[in-house]
mmCIF file of N, CA and C in Angstrom:
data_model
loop_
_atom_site.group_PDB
_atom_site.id
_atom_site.type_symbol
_atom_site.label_atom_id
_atom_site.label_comp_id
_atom_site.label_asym_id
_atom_site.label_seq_id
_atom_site.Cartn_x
_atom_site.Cartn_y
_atom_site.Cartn_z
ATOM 1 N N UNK I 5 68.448 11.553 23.917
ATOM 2 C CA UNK I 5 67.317 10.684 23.921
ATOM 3 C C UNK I 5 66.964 10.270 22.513
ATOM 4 N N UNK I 6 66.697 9.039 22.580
ATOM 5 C CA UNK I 6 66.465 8.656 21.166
ATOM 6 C C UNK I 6 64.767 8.514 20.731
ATOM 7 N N UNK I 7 64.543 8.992 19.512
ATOM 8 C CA UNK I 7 62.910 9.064 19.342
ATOM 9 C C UNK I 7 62.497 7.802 19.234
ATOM 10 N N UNK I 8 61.589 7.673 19.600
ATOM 11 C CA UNK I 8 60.418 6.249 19.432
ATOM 12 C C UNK I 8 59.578 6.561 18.089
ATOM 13 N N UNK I 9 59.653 5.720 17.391
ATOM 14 C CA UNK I 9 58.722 5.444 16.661
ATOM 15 C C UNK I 9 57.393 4.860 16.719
ATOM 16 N N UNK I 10 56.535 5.102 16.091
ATOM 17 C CA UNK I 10 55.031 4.440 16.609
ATOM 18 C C UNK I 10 55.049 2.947 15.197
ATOM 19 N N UNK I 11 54.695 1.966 16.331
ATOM 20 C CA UNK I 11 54.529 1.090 14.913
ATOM 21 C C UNK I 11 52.884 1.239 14.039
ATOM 22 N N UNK I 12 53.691 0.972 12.900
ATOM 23 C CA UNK I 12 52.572 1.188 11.755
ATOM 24 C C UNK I 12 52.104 -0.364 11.485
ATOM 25 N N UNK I 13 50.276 0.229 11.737
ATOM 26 C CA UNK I 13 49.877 -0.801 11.320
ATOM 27 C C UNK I 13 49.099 -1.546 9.950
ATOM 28 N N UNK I 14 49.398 -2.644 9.422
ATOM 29 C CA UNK I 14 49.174 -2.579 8.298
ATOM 30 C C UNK I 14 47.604 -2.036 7.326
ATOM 31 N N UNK I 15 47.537 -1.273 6.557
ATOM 32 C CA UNK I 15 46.372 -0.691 6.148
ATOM 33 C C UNK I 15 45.699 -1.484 5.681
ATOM 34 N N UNK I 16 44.212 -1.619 5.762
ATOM 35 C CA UNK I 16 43.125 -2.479 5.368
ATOM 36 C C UNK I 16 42.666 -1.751 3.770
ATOM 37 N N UNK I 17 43.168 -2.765 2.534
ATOM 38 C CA UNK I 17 42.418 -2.529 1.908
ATOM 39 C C UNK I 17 41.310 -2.296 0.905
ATOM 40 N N UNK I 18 40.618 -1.457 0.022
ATOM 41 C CA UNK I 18 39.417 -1.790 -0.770
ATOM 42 C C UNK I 18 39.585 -3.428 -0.659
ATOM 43 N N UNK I 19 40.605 -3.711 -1.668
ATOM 44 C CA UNK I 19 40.720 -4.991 -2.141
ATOM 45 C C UNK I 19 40.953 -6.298 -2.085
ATOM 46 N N UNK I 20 40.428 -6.254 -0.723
ATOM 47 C CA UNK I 20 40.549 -6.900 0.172
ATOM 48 C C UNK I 20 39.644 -7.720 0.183
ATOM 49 N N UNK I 21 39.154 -8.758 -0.696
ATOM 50 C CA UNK I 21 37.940 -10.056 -0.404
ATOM 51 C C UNK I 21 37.242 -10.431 0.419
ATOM 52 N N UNK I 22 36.812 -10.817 1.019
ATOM 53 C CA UNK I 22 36.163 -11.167 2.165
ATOM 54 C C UNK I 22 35.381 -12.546 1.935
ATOM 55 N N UNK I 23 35.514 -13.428 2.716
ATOM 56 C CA UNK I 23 35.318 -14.622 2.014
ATOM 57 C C UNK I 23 33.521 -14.979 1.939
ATOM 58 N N UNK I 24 32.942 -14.092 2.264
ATOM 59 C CA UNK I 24 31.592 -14.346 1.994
ATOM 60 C C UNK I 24 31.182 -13.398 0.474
ATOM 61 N N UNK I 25 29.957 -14.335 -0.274
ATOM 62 C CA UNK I 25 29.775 -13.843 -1.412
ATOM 63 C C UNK I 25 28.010 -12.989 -1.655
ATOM 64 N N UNK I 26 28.480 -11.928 -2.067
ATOM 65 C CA UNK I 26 26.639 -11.235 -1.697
ATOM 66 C C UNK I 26 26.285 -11.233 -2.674
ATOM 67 N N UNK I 27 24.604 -11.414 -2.942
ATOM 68 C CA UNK I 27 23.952 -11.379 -3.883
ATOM 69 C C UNK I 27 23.186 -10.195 -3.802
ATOM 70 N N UNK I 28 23.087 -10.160 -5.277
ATOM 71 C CA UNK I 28 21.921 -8.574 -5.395
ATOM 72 C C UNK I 28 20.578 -8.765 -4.677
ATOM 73 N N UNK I 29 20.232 -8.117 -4.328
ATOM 74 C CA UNK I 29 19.030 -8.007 -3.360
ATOM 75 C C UNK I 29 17.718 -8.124 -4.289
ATOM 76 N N UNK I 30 17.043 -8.522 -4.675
ATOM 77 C CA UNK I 30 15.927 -8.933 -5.095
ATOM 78 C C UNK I 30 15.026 -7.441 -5.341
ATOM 79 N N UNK I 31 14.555 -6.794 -6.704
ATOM 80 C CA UNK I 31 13.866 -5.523 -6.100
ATOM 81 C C UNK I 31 12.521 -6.092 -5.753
ATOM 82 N N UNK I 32 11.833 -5.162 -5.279
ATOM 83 C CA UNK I 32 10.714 -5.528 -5.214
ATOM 84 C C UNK I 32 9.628 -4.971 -6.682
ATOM 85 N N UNK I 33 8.561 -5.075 -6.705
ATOM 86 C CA UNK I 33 7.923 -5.028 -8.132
ATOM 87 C C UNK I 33 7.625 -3.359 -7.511
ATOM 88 N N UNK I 34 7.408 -2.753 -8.534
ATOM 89 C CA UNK I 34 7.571 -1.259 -8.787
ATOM 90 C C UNK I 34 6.018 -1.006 -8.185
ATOM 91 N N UNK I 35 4.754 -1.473 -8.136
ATOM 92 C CA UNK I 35 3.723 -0.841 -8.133
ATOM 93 C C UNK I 35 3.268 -2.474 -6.955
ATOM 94 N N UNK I 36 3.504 -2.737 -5.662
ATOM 95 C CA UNK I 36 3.465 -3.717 -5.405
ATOM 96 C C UNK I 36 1.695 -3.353 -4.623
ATOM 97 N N UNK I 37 1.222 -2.248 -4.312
ATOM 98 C CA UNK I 37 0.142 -1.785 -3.997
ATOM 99 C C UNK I 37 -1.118 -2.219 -5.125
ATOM 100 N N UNK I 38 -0.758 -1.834 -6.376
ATOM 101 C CA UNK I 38 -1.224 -2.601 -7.579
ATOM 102 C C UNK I 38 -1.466 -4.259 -7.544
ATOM 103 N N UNK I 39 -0.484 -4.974 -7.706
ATOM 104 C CA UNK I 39 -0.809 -6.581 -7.166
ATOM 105 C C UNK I 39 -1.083 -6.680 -6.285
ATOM 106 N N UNK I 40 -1.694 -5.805 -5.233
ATOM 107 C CA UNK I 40 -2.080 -6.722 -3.786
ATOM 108 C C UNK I 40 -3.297 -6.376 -4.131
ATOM 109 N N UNK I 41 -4.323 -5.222 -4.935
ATOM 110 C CA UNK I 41 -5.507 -5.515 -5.570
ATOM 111 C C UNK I 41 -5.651 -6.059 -6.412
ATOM 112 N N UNK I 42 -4.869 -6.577 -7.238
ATOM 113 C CA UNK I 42 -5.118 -7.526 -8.277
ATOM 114 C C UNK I 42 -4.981 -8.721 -7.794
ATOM 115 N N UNK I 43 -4.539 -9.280 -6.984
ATOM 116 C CA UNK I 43 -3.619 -10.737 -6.383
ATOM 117 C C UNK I 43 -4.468 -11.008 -5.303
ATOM 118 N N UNK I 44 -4.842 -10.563 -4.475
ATOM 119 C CA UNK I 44 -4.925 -10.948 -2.486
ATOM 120 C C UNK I 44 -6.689 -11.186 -2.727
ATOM 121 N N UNK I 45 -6.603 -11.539 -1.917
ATOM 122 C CA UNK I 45 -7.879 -12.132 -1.758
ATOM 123 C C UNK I 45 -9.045 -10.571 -0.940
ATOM 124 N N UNK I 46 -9.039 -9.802 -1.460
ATOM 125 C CA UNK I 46 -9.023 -8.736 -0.924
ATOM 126 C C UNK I 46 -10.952 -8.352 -1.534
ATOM 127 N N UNK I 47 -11.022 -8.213 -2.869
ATOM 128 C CA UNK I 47 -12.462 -7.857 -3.729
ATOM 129 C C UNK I 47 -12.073 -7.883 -5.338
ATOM 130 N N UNK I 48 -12.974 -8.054 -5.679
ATOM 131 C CA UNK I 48 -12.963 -7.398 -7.522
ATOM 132 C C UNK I 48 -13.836 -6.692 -7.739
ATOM 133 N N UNK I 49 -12.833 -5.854 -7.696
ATOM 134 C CA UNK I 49 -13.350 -4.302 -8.076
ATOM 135 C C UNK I 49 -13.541 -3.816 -9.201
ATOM 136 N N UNK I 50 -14.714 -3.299 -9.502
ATOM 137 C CA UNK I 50 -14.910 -2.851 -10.622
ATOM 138 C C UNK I 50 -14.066 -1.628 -10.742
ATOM 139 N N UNK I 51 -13.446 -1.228 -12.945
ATOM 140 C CA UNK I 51 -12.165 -0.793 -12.527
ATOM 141 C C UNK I 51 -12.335 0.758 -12.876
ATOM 142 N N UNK I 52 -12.194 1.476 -11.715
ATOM 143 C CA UNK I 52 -12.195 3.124 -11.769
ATOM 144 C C UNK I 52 -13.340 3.290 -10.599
ATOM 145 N N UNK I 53 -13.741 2.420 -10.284
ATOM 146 C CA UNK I 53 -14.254 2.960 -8.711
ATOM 147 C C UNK I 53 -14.247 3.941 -8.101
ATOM 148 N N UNK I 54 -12.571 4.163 -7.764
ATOM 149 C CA UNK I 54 -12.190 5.035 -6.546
ATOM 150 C C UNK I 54 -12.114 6.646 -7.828
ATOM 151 N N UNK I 55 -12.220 6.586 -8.938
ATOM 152 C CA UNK I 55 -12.512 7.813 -9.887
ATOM 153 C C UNK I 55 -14.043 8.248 -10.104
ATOM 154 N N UNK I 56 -14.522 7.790 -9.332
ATOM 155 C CA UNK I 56 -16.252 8.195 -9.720
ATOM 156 C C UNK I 56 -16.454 9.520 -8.947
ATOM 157 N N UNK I 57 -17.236 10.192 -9.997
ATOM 158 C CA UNK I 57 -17.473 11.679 -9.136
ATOM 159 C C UNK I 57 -18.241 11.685 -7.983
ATOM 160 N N UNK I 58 -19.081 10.641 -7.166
ATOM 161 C CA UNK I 58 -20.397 11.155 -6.188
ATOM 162 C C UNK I 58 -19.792 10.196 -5.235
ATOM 163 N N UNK I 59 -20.142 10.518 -4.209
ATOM 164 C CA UNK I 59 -18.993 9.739 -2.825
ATOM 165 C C UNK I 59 -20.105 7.804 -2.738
ATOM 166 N N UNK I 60 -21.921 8.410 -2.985
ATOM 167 C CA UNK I 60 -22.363 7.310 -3.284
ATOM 168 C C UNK I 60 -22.324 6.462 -4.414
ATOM 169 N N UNK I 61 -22.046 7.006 -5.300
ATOM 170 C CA UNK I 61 -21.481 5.878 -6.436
ATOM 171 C C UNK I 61 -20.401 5.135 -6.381
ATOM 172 N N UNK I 62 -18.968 5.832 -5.427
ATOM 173 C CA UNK I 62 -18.293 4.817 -4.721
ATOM 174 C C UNK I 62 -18.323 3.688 -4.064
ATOM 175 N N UNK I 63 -19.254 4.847 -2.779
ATOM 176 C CA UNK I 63 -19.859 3.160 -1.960
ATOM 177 C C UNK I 63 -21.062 2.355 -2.489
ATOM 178 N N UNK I 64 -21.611 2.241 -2.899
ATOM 179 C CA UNK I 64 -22.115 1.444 -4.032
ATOM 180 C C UNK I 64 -21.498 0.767 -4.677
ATOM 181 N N UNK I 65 -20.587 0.872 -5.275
ATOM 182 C CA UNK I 65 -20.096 0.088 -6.146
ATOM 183 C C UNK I 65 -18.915 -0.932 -4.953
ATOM 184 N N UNK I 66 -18.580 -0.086 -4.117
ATOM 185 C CA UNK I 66 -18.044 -0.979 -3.359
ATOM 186 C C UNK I 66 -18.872 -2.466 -2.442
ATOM 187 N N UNK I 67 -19.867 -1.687 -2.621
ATOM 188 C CA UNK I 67 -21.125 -2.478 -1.642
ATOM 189 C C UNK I 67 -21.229 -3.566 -2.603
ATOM 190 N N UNK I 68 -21.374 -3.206 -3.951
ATOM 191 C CA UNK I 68 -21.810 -4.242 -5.081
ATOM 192 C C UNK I 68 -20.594 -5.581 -5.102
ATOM 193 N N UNK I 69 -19.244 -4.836 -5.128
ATOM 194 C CA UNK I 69 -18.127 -5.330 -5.333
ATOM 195 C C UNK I 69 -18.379 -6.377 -4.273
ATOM 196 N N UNK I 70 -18.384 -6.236 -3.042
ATOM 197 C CA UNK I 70 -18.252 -6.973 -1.662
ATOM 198 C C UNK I 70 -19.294 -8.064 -1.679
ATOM 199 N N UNK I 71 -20.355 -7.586 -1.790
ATOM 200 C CA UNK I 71 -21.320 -8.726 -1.947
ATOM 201 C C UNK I 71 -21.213 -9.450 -3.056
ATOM 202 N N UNK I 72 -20.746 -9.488 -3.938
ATOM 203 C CA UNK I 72 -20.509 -10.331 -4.781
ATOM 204 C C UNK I 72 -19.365 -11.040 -5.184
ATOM 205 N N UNK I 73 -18.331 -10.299 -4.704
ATOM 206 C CA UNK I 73 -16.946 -11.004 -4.288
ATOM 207 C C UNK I 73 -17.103 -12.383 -4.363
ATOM 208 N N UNK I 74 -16.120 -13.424 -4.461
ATOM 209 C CA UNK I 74 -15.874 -14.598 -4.356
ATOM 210 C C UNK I 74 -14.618 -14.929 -3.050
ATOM 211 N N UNK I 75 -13.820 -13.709 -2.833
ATOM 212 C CA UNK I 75 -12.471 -13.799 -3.246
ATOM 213 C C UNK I 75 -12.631 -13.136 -1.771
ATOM 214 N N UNK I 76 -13.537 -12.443 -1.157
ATOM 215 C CA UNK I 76 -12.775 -11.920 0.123
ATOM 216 C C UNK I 76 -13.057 -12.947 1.518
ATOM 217 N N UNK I 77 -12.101 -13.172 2.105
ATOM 218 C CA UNK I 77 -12.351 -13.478 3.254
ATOM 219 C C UNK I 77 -13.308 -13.130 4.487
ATOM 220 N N UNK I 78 -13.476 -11.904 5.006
ATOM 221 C CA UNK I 78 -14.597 -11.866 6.277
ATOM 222 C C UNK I 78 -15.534 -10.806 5.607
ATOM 223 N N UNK I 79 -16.383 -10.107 6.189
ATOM 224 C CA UNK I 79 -17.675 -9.900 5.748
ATOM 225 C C UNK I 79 -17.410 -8.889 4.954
ATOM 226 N N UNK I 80 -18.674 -8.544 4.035
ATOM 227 C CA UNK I 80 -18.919 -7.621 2.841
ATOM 228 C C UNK I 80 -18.159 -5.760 3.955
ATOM 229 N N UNK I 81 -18.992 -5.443 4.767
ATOM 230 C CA UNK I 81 -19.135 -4.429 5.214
ATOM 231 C C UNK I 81 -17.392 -3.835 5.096
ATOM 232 N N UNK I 82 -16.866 -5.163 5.976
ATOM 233 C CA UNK I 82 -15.313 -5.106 6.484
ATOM 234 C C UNK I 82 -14.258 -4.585 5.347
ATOM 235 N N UNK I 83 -14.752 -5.855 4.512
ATOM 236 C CA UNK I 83 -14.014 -5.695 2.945
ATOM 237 C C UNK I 83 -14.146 -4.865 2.074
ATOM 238 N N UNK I 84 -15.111 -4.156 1.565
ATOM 239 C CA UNK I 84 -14.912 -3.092 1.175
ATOM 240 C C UNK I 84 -14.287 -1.827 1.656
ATOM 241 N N UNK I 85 -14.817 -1.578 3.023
ATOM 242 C CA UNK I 85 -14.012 -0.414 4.189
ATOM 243 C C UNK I 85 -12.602 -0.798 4.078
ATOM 244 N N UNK I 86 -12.300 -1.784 4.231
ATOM 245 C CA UNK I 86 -11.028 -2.001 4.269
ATOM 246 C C UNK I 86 -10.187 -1.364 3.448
ATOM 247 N N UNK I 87 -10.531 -2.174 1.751
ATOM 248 C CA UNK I 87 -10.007 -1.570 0.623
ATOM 249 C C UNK I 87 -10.056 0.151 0.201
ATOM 250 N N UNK I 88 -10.851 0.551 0.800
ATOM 251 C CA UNK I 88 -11.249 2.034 0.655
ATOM 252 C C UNK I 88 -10.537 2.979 1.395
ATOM 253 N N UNK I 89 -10.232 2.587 2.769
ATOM 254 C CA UNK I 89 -8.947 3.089 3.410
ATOM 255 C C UNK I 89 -7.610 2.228 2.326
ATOM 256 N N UNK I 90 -7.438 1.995 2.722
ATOM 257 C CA UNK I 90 -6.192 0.877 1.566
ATOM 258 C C UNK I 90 -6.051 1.729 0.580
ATOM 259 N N UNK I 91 -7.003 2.330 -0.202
ATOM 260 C CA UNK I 91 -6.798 3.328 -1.211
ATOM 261 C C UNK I 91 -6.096 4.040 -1.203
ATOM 262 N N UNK I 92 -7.026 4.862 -0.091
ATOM 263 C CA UNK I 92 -6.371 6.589 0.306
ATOM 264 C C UNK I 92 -5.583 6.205 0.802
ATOM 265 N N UNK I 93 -5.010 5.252 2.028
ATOM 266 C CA UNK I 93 -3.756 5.228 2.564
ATOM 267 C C UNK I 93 -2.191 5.495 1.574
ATOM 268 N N UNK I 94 -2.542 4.317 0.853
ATOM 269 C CA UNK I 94 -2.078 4.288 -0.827
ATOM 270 C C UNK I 94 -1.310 5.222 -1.201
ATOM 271 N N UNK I 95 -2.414 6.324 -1.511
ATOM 272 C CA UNK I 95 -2.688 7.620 -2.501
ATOM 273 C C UNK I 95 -1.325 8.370 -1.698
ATOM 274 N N UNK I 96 -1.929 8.468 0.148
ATOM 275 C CA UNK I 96 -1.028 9.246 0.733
ATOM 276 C C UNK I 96 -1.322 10.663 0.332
ATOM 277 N N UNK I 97 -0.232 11.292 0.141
ATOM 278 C CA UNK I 97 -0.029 12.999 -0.225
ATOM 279 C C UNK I 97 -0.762 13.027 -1.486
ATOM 280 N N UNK I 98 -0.283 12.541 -2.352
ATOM 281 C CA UNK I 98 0.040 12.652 -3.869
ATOM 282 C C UNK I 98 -2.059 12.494 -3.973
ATOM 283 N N UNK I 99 -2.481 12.366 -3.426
ATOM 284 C CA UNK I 99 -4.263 12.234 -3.431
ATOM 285 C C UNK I 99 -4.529 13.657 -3.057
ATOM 286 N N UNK I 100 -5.263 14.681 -4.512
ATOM 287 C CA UNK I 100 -6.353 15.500 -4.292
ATOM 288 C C UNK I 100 -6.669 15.959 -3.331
ATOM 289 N N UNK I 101 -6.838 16.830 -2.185
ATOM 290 C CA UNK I 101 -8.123 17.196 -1.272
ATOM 291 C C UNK I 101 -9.232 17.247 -1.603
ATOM 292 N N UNK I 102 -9.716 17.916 -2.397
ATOM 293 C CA UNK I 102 -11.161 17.286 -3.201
ATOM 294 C C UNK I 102 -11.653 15.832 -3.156
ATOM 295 N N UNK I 103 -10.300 14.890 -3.745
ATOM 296 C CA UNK I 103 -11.183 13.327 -4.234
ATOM 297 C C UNK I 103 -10.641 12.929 -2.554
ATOM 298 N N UNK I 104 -10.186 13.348 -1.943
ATOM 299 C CA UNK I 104 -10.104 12.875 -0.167
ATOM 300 C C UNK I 104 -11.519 13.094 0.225
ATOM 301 N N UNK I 105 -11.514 14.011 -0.183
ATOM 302 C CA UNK I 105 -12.842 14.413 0.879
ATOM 303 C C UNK I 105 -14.104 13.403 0.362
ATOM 304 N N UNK I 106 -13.919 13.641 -1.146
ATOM 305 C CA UNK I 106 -14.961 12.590 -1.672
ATOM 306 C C UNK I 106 -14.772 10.841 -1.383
ATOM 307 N N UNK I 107 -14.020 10.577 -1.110
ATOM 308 C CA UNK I 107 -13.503 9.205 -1.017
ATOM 309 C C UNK I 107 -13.738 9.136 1.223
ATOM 310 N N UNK I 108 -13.545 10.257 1.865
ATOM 311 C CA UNK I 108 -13.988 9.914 2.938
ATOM 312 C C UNK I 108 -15.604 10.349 2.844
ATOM 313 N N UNK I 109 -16.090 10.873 2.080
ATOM 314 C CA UNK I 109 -17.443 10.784 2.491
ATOM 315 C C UNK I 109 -18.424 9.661 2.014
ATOM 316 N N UNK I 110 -17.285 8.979 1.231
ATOM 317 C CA UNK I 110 -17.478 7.990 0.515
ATOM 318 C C UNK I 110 -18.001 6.764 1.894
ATOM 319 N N UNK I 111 -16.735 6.807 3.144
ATOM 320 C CA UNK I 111 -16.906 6.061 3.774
ATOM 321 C C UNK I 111 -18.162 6.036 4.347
ATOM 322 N N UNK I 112 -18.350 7.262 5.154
ATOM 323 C CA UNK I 112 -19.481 7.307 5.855
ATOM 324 C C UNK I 112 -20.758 7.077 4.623
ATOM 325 N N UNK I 113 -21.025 6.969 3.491
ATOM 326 C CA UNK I 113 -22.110 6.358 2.653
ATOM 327 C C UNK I 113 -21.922 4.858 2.963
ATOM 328 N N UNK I 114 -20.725 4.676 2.756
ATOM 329 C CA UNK I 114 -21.048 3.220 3.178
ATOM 330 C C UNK I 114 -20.950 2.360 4.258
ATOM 331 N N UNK I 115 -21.400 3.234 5.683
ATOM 332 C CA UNK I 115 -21.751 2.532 6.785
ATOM 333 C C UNK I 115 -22.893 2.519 6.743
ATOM 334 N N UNK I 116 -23.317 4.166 5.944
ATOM 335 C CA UNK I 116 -25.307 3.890 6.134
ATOM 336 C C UNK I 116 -25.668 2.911 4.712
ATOM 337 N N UNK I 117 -25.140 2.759 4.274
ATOM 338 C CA UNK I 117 -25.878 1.781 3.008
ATOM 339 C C UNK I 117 -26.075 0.304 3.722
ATOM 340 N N UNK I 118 -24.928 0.090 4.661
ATOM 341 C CA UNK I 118 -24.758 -0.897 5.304
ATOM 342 C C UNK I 118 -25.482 -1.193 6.835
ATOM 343 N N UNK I 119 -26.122 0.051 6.807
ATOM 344 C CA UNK I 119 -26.974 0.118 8.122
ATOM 345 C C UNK I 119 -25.896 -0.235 9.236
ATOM 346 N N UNK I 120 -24.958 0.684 9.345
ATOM 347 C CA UNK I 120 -24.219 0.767 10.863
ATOM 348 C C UNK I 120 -23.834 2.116 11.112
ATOM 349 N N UNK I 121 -24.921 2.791 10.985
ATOM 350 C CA UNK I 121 -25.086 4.038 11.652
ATOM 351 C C UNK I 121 -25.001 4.162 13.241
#
């Protein structure tokens, strides 16, 4: 009996072109959380806010920020809350338990400053 051979098929390889051409992928900006408070139509915030020691000097200043805004779209109350979660969301892990706690008690100051208790 005579052996069979298996046919070999030709190897694909590295260097092998491909007729489409890729471009580097665009990075994105390193701190893009940074320009979306500086950029978006979001508040102007006075700067170190979210570093103030008393949870009401936060919301305060957020309250101040909002009402005087130019720049945010729907109401004072919304826009500041917003940005204040936006923070901590932000922060994530790498945020204190201490300035968490101060930054959520922050919130609840500023529903009652805002009378939506």
């Amino acid at each position: 009996m005579a052996e069979r051979r298996k046919a070999s098929r030709p190897r694909k390889t590295a260097a092998r072109k491909s007729g489409r051409t890729t471009k580097a992928k665009k990075s994105s900006p390193k701190r893009w959380s940074q320009r979306v408070t500086e950029e978006s139509d979001a508040l102007d915030l006075k700067r170190g806010v979210f570093k103030q020691t008393s949870a009401k000097k936060i919301a305060a200043s957020l309250k101040r920020s909002a009402e005087h805004s130019a720049r945010r779209k729907s109401g004072a109350y919304r826009s500041a809350l917003s940005m204040l979660t936006f923070y901590i969301n932000r922060a994530g892990k790498t945020l204190p338990k201490t300035q968490r706690a101060r930054l959520e008690r922050a919130k609840a100051e500023l529903k009652h400053q805002f009378g939506r208790e």
